[in-house]
Every structure is written in structure tokens, then in C-alpha cells.
Tab-separated table of C-alpha atoms and ligand atoms in Angstrom:
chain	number	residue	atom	x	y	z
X	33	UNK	CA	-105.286	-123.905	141.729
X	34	UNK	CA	-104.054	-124.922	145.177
X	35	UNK	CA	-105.971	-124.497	148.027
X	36	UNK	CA	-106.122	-125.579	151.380
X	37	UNK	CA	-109.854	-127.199	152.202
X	38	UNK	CA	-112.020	-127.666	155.477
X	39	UNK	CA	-114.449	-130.436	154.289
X	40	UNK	CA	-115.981	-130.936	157.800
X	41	UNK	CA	-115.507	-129.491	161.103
X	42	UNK	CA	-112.929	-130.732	163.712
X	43	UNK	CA	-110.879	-132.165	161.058
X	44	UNK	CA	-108.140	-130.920	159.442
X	45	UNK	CA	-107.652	-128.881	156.267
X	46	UNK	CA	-106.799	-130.544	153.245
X	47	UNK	CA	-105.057	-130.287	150.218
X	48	UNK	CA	-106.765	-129.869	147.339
X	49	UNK	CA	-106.453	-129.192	143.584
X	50	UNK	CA	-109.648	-126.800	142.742
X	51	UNK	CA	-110.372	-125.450	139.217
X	52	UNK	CA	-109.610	-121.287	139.231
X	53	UNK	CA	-112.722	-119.387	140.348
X	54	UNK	CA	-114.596	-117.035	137.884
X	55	UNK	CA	-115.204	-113.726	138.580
X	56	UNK	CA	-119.162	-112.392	138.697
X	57	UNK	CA	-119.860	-109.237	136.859
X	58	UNK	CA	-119.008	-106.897	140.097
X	59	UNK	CA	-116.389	-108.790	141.019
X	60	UNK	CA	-112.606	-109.043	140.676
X	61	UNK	CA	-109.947	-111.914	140.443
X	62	UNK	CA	-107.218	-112.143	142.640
X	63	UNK	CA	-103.867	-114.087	143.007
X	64	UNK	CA	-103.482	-114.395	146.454
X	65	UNK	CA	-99.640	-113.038	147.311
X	66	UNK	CA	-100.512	-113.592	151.252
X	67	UNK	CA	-103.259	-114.388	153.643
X	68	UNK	CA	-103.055	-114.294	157.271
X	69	UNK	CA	-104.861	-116.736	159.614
X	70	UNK	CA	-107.316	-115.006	162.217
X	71	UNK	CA	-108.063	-116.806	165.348
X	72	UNK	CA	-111.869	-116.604	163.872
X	73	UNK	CA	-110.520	-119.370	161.283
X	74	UNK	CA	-109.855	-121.685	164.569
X	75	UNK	CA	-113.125	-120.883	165.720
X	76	UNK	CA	-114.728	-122.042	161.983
X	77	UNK	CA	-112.356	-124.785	162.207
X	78	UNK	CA	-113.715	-126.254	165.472
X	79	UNK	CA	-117.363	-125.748	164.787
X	80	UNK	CA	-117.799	-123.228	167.096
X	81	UNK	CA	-119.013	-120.732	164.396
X	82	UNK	CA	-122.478	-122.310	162.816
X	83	UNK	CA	-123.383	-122.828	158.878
X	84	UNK	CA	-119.809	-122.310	157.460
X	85	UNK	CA	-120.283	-123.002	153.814
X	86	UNK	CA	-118.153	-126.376	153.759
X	87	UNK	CA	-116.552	-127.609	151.763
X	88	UNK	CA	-114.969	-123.826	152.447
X	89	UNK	CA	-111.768	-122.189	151.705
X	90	UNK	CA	-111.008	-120.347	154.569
X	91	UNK	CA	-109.349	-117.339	155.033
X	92	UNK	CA	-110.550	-113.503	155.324
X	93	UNK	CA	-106.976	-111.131	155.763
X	94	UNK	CA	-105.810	-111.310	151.957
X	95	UNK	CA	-103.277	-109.426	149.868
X	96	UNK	CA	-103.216	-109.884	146.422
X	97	UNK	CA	-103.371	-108.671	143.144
X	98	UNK	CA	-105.930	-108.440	140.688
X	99	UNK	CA	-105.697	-110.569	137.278
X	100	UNK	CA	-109.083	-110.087	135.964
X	101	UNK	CA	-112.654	-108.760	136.564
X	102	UNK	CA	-116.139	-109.130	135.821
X	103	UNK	CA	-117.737	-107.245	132.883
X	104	UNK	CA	-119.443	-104.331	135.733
X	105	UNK	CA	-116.037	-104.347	137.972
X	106	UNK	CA	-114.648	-100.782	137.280
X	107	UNK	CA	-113.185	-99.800	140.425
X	108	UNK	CA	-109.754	-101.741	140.268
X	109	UNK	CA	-107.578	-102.454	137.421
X	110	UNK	CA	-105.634	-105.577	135.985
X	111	UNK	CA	-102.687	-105.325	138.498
X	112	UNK	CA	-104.150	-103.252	141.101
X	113	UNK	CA	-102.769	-104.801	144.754
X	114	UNK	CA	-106.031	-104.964	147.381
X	115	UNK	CA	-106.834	-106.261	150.748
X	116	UNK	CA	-110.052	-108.358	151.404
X	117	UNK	CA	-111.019	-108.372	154.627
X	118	UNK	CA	-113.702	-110.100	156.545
X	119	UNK	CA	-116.495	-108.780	155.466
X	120	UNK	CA	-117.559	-109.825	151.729
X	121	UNK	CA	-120.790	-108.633	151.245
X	122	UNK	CA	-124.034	-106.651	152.588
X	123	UNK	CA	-127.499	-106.257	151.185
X	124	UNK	CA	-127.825	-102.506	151.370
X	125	UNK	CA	-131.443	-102.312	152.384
X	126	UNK	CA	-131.789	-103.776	156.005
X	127	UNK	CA	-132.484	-101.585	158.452
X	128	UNK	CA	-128.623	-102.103	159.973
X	129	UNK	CA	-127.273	-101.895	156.218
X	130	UNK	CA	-129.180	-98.202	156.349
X	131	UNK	CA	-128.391	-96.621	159.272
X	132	UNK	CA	-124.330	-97.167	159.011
X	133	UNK	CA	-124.283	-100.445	160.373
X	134	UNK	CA	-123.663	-102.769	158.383
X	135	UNK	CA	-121.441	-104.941	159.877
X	136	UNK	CA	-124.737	-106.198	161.408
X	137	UNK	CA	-126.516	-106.650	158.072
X	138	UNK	CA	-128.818	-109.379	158.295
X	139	UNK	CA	-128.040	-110.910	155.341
X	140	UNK	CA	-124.212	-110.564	155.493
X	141	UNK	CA	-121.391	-113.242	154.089
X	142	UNK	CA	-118.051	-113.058	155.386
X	143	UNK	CA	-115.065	-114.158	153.373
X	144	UNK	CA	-113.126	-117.339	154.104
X	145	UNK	CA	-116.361	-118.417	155.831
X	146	UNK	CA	-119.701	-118.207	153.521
X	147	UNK	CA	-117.567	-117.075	150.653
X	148	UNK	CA	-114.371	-118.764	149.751
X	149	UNK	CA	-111.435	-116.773	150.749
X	150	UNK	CA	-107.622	-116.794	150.880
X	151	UNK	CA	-106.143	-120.085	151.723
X	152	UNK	CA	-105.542	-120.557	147.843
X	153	UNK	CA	-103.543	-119.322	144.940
X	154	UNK	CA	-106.613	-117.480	143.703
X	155	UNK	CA	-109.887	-115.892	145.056
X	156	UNK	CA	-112.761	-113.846	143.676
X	157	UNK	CA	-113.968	-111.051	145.714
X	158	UNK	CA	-116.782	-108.450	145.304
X	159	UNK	CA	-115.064	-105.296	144.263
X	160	UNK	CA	-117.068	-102.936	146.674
X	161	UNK	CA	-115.245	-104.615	149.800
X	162	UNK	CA	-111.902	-105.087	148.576
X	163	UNK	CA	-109.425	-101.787	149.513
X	164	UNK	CA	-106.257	-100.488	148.499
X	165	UNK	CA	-103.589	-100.729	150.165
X	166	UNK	CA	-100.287	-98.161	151.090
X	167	UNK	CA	-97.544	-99.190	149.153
X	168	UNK	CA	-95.527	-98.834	152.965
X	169	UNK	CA	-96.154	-102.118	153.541
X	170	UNK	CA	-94.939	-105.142	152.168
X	171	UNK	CA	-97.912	-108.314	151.460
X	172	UNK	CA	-96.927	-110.093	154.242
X	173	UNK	CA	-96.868	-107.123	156.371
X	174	UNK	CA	-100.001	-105.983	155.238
X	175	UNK	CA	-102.207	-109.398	155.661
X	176	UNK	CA	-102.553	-109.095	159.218
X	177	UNK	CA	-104.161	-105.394	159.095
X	178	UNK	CA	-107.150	-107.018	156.908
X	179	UNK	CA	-108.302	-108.465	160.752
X	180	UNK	CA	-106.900	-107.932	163.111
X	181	UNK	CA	-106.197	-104.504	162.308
X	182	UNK	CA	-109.271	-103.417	161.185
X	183	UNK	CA	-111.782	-105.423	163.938
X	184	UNK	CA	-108.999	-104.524	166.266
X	185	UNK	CA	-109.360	-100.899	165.013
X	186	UNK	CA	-113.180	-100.966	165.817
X	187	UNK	CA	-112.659	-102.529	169.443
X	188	UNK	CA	-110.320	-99.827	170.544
X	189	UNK	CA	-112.746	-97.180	169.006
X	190	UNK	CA	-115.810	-98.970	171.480
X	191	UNK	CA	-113.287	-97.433	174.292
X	192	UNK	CA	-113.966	-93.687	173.600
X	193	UNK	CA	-111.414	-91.606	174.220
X	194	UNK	CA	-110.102	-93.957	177.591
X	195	UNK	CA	-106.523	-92.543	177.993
X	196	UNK	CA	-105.618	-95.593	179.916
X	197	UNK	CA	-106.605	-98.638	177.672
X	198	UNK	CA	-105.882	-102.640	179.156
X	199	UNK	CA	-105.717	-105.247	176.572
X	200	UNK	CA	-105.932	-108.436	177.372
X	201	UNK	CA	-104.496	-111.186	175.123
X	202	UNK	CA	-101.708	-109.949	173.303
X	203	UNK	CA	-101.981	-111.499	169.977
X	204	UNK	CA	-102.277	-110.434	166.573
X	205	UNK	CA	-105.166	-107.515	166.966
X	206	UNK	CA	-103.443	-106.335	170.645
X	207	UNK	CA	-99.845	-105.867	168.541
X	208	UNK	CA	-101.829	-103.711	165.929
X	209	UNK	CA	-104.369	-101.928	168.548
X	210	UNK	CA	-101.360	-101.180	170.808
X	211	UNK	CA	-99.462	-98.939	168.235
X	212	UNK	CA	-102.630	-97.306	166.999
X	213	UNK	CA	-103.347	-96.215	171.117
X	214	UNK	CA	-100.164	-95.340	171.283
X	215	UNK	CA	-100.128	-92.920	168.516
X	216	UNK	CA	-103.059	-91.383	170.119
X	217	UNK	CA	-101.533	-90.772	172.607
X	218	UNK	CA	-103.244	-93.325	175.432
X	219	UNK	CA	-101.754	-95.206	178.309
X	220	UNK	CA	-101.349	-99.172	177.688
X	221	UNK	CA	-101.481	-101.725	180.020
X	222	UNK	CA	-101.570	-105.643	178.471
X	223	UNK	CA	-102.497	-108.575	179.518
X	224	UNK	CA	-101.456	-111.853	178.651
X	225	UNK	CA	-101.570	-115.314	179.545
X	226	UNK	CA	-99.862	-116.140	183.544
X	227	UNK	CA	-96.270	-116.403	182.982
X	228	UNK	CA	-96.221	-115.633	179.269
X	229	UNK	CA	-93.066	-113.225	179.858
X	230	UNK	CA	-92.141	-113.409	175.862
X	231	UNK	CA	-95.540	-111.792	175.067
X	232	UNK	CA	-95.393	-109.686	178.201
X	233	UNK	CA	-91.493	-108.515	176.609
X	234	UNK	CA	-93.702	-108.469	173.422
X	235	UNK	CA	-96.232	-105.965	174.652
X	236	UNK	CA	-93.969	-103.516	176.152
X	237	UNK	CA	-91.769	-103.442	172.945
X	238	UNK	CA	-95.077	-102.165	171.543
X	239	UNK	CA	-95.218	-98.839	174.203
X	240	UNK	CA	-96.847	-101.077	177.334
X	241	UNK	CA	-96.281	-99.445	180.080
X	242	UNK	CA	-97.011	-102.187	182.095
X	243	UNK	CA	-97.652	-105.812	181.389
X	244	UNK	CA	-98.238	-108.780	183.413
X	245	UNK	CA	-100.660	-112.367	183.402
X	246	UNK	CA	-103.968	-112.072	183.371
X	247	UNK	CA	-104.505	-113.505	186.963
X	248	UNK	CA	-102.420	-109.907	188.113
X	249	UNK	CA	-104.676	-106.550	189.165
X	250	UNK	CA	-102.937	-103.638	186.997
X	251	UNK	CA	-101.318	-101.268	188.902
X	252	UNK	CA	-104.243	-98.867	188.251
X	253	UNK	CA	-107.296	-99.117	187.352
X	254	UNK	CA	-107.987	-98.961	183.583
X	255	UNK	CA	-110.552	-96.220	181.805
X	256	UNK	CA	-111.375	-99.422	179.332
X	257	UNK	CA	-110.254	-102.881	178.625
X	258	UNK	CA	-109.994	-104.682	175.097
X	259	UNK	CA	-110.590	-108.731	175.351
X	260	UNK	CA	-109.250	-110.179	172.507
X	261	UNK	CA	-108.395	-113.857	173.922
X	262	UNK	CA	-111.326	-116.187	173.372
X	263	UNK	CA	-111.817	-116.693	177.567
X	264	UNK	CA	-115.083	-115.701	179.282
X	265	UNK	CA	-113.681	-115.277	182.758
X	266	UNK	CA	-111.946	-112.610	181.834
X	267	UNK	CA	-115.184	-110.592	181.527
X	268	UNK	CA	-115.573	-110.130	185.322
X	269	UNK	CA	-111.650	-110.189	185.729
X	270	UNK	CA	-111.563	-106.724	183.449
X	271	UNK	CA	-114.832	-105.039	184.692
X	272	UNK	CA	-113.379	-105.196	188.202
X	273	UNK	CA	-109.860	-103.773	186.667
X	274	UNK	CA	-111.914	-100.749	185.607
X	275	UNK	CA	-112.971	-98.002	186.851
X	276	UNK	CA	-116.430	-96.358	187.305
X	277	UNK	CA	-118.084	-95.542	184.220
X	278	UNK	CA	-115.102	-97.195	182.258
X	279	UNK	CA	-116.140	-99.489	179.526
X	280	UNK	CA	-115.095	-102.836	178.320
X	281	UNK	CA	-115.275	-103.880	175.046
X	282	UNK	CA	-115.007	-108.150	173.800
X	283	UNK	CA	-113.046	-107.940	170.270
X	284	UNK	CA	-113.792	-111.459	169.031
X	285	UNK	CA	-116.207	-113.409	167.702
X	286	UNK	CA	-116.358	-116.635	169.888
X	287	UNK	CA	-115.961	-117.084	173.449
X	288	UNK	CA	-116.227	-119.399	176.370
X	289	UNK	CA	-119.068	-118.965	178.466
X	290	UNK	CA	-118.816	-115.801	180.944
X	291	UNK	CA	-119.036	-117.054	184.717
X	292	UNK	CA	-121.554	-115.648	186.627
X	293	UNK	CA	-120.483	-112.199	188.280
X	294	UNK	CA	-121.404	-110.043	191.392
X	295	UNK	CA	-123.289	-107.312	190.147
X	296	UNK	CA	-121.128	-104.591	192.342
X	297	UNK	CA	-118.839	-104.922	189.498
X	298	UNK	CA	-120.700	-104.159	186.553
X	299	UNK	CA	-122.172	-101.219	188.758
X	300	UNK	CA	-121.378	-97.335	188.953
X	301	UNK	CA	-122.174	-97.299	184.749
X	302	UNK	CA	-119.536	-99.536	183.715
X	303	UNK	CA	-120.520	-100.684	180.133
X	304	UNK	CA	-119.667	-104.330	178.776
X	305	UNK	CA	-120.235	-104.622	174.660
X	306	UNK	CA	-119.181	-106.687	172.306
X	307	UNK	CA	-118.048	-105.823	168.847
X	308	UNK	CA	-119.300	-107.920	165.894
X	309	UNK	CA	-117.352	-107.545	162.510
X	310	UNK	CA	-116.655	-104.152	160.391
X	311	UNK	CA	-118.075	-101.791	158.213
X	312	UNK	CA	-116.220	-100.779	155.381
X	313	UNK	CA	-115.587	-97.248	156.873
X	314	UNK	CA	-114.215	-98.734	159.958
X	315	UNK	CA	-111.651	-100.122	156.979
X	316	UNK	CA	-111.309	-96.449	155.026
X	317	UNK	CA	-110.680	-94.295	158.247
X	318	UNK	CA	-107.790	-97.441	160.122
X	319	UNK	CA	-105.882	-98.085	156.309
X	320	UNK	CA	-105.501	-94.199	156.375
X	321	UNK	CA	-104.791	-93.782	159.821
X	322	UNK	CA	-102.177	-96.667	160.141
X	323	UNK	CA	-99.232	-95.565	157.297
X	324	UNK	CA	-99.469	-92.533	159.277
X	325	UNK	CA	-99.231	-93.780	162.562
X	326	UNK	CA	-96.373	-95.610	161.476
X	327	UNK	CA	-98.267	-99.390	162.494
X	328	UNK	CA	-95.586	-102.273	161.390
X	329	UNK	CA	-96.555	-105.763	161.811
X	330	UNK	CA	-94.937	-108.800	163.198
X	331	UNK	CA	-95.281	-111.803	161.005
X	332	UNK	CA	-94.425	-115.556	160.912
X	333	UNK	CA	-94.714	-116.995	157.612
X	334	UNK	CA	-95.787	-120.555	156.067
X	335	UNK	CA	-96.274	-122.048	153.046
X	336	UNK	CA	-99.954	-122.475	152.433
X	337	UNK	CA	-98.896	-126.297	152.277
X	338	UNK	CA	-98.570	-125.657	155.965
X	339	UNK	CA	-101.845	-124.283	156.948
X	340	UNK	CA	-102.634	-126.806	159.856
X	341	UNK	CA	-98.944	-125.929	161.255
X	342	UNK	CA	-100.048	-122.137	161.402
X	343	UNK	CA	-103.473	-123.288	162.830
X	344	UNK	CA	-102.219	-125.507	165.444
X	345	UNK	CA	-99.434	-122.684	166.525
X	346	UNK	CA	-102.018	-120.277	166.459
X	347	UNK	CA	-104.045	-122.354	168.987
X	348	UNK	CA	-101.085	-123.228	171.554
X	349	UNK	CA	-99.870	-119.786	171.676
X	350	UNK	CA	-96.333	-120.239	169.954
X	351	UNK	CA	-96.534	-117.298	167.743
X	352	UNK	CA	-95.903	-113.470	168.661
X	353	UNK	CA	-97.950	-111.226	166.203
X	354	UNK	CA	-99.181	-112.770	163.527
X	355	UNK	CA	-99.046	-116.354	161.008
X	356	UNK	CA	-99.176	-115.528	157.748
X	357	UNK	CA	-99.682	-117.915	154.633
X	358	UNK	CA	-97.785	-117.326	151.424
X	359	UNK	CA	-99.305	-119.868	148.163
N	25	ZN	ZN1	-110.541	-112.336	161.543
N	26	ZN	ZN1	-128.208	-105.405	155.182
């Protein structure tokens, strides 16, 4: 099969001719109809995530359809479509894995980064985290709510019920987040970067009320704040956009360190968390809630051939929404 390959880190994928993976007994086989490309992937890319299992295809927001299945794999048929999504397995018996949390299992693999994932023709995935998906939405459509739908998903739930939600960075999660807070109902204010107008025009499209740069106070100040852009400083830029008590929440995995901060800010109970993968409920209750809420995604596609081209875009800001690979 084709597949795109990151043999070492800070270098760029290749292509390479690999021989068609084999399912394990719980597992199914999947040809890959689309895969979208999560900022996490630049992060893996650049080194800044440690241990990736190299040489690694990457790639964790997949749509595809299953072909074949181990001997034990009885929860999809031949020609069932499914999403895999970030998280590819969890041992069950950690204390985290017990108590509903097992996005922090200790002994977790993530697709596309200790498990080969979607930048390929074919991928094998363990049938337990793979997930149906609403015939509403087309592949393409659907790749980007394997990620940035679903983490995004958890980040907005971190806020409570904030009726006035800032996000900052408007990229592939904020496009997703913004139609799921505005289905409930809340307030949106984004974020993006100074002088960005097209993802400022981008935001409000999506039900912003308001959106400016970054560098700009919000008109009001915000019950919670979403970071989804990989920036530290804009830790102590949204805790003094919110209000007392208000809460914000860091969406991704990898960010630049957070400049030192007067404490008056964090003060009068704000809360600052972070938000570290997803369980699989987090997946159940958002690929319910979304056909409903009527969530649509904006996609740019690329032949997997192209993978560096959707990286490098990804990384300079040209796209709005999401890039999405098609083998
Ligand atoms: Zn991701
Ligand atoms: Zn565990």
C-alpha cells in the first residue's frame, strides 16, 4: 500500500510502498477513504512530542471502511464505514482506566503516533475505539470531527456551562467547538492571530459575535476561554480576559512555554486546566450530539501524495477549517 512515512523527526514525510497491515484478532481492517491532519501531527513531526514509534505512519482523524477483521472482531462488519480517532488503545485496569478516565491511562497508544494510523491506503485499528459514523456527513466532512471535534468537544465541556465562551485560535477544533456552543445556546467571542481578518470573517460566519487578534481585550469579559493555538502567552492574555471564577481551559497537546504571570490574575478562583486526549464517551455523547446540532465542516483536500503540502499549510496558517488527505 501507499503511505506517507516520518522516518526521523524534523524531516519530512516520505513516500513509501509498505506491505498491507494484518489485522489482530480484535481488530479490524480499514481502507482509508480520508484522514485529516491535526496540528498534533506537526507537533510529532517536529519532535516536540517524545517516543513516537518511527518509522510511524501518522495520522489519528480517519474515515474508512472496513475490508476485513480479526477472528474475535464482532462489532463491525465487512463494509461497515468508522472513524478512528486519537485514541487507539487503553489497558482497562489502571487506576485512570477505572475511574472513567481513561484518556489518562498510563499505558495508552494513540493512533498515527505509537500505532500506525491514516496517512495510507490501509490501517488496522482495534475495534473497541473505532465508531460509527452518521451517514449526514460525507468522508471528507467527517475526518475532521475524529480530532478536532471530539478533543475540541472535551475542551468546551472543561468550560461548564460559561454562557460567554472566548476561543482563541480559530482553526480546525474552534470551527467545530464554535457550532457545538452555539447550539447550546452560549455567547462566542474568537480569537485569532493580529490582523488575521479572513479567520476573524471565518469565525463570525460560525455565530461569533465578536472577533478580533489576539493582542485585542474582548469587549467583555469572558465566563471561559478555549486555547487551541499552540502559544503560551496566551495563558495570561485569557486569564486576564476572564472573569472571576471563570475558567480557562488549554485544548492541545503541545505548547510554548507560559511566561511568567502576576498572580492578581489567576486570583478570585479563576481555574487554568489543560485537557489531555479523549475517552471514548467523550466520542459517543459529541458523534450523537453533532448530526443533531447540525455541525458541518470546512475542508481543504490533498492527495495523500501531498502530505508535506497540507503539513506545511497547516503550520503557516493558510488554511480555514480543516486539511484533509484523500489516498
Ligand atoms: Zn489530533
Ligand atoms: Zn489504563
Amino acid at each position: 500500500m501507499h503511505a506517507q512515512l516520518l522516518t526521523a523527526a524534523g524531516r519530512p514525510l516520505i513516500a513509501a510502498e509498505l506491505p498491507a497491515p494484518r489485522p489482530g484478532p480484535r481488530q479490524v481492517l480499514i481502507r482509508v477513504h480520508a484522514c485529516a491532519v491535526c496540528r498534533t501531527d506537526l507537533h510529532v513531526v517536529d519532535g516536540e512530542l517524545a517516543d513516537p514509534n518511527l518509522p510511524l505512519v501518522l495520522g489519528h482523524e480517519i474515515i474508512g471502511t472496513v475490508v476485513d477483521k480479526g477472528t474475535e472482531a464482532d462489532r463491525f462488519t465487512i463494509g461497515d464505514r468508522v472513524g478512528v480517532p486519537w485514541l487507539g488503545w487503553t489497558c482497562g485496569v489502571c487506576e485512570y482506566c477505572r475511574s472513567g478516565r481513561e484518556n489518562l491511562c498510563d499505558r495508552a497508544r494513540f493512533t498515527g503516533y505509537q500505532i500506525d494510523g491514516g496517512y495510507a491506503e490501509l490501517t488496522v485499528a482495534d475495534q473497541r475505539y473505532c465508531f460509527a459514523i452518521d451517514p449526514c456527513w460525507g468522508d471528507v466532512e467527517a475526518a475532521p470531527l475524529m480530532c478536532a471535534g471530539l478533543i475540541g468537544y472535551r475542551t468546551l465541556r472543561m468550560a461548564g456551562d460559561a454562557a460567554l465562551i472566548g476561543i482563541y485560535g480559530f482553526g480546525a477544533a474552534a470551527h467545530i467547538v464554535a457550532q457545538v456552543a452555539r447550539h447550546q445556546g452560549r455567547r462566542l467571542f474568537a480569537f485569532t492571530r493580529p490582523g488575521d481578518v479572513a479567520a476573524q470573517d471565518f469565525a463570525r460566519s460560525l455565530g461569533a459575535e465578536w472577533a478580533g487578534g489576539s493582542d485585542q481585550p474582548p469587549p467583555e469579559p469572558l465566563d471561559a476561554a478555549l486555547i487551541f493555538a499552540p502559544v503560551g502567552a496566551l495563558v495570561p492574555t485569557a486569564l486576564a480576559a476572564t472573569k472571576k471564577g471563570g475558567t480557562v481551559v488549554s485544548g492541545g497537546i503541545h505548547m510554548s512555554d507560559i511566561p511568567s504571570f502576576p498572580y492578581r490574575i489567576l486570583w478570585e478562583e479563576r481555574v487554568l486546566r489543560s485537557v489531555a486526549n479523549l475517552t471514548r464517551r467523550d466520542a459517543e455523547e459529541f458523534l450523537a450530539l453533532a448530526p443533531a446540532a447540525g455541525i458541518r465542516t470546512e475542508t481543504v483536500t490533498y492527495p495523500l501524495a501531498r502530505a508535506n503540502d497540507a503539513l506545511a499549510d497547516l503550520r503557516n496558517g493558510a488554511l480555514q477549517g480543516a486539511a484533509v488527505l484523500i489516498p
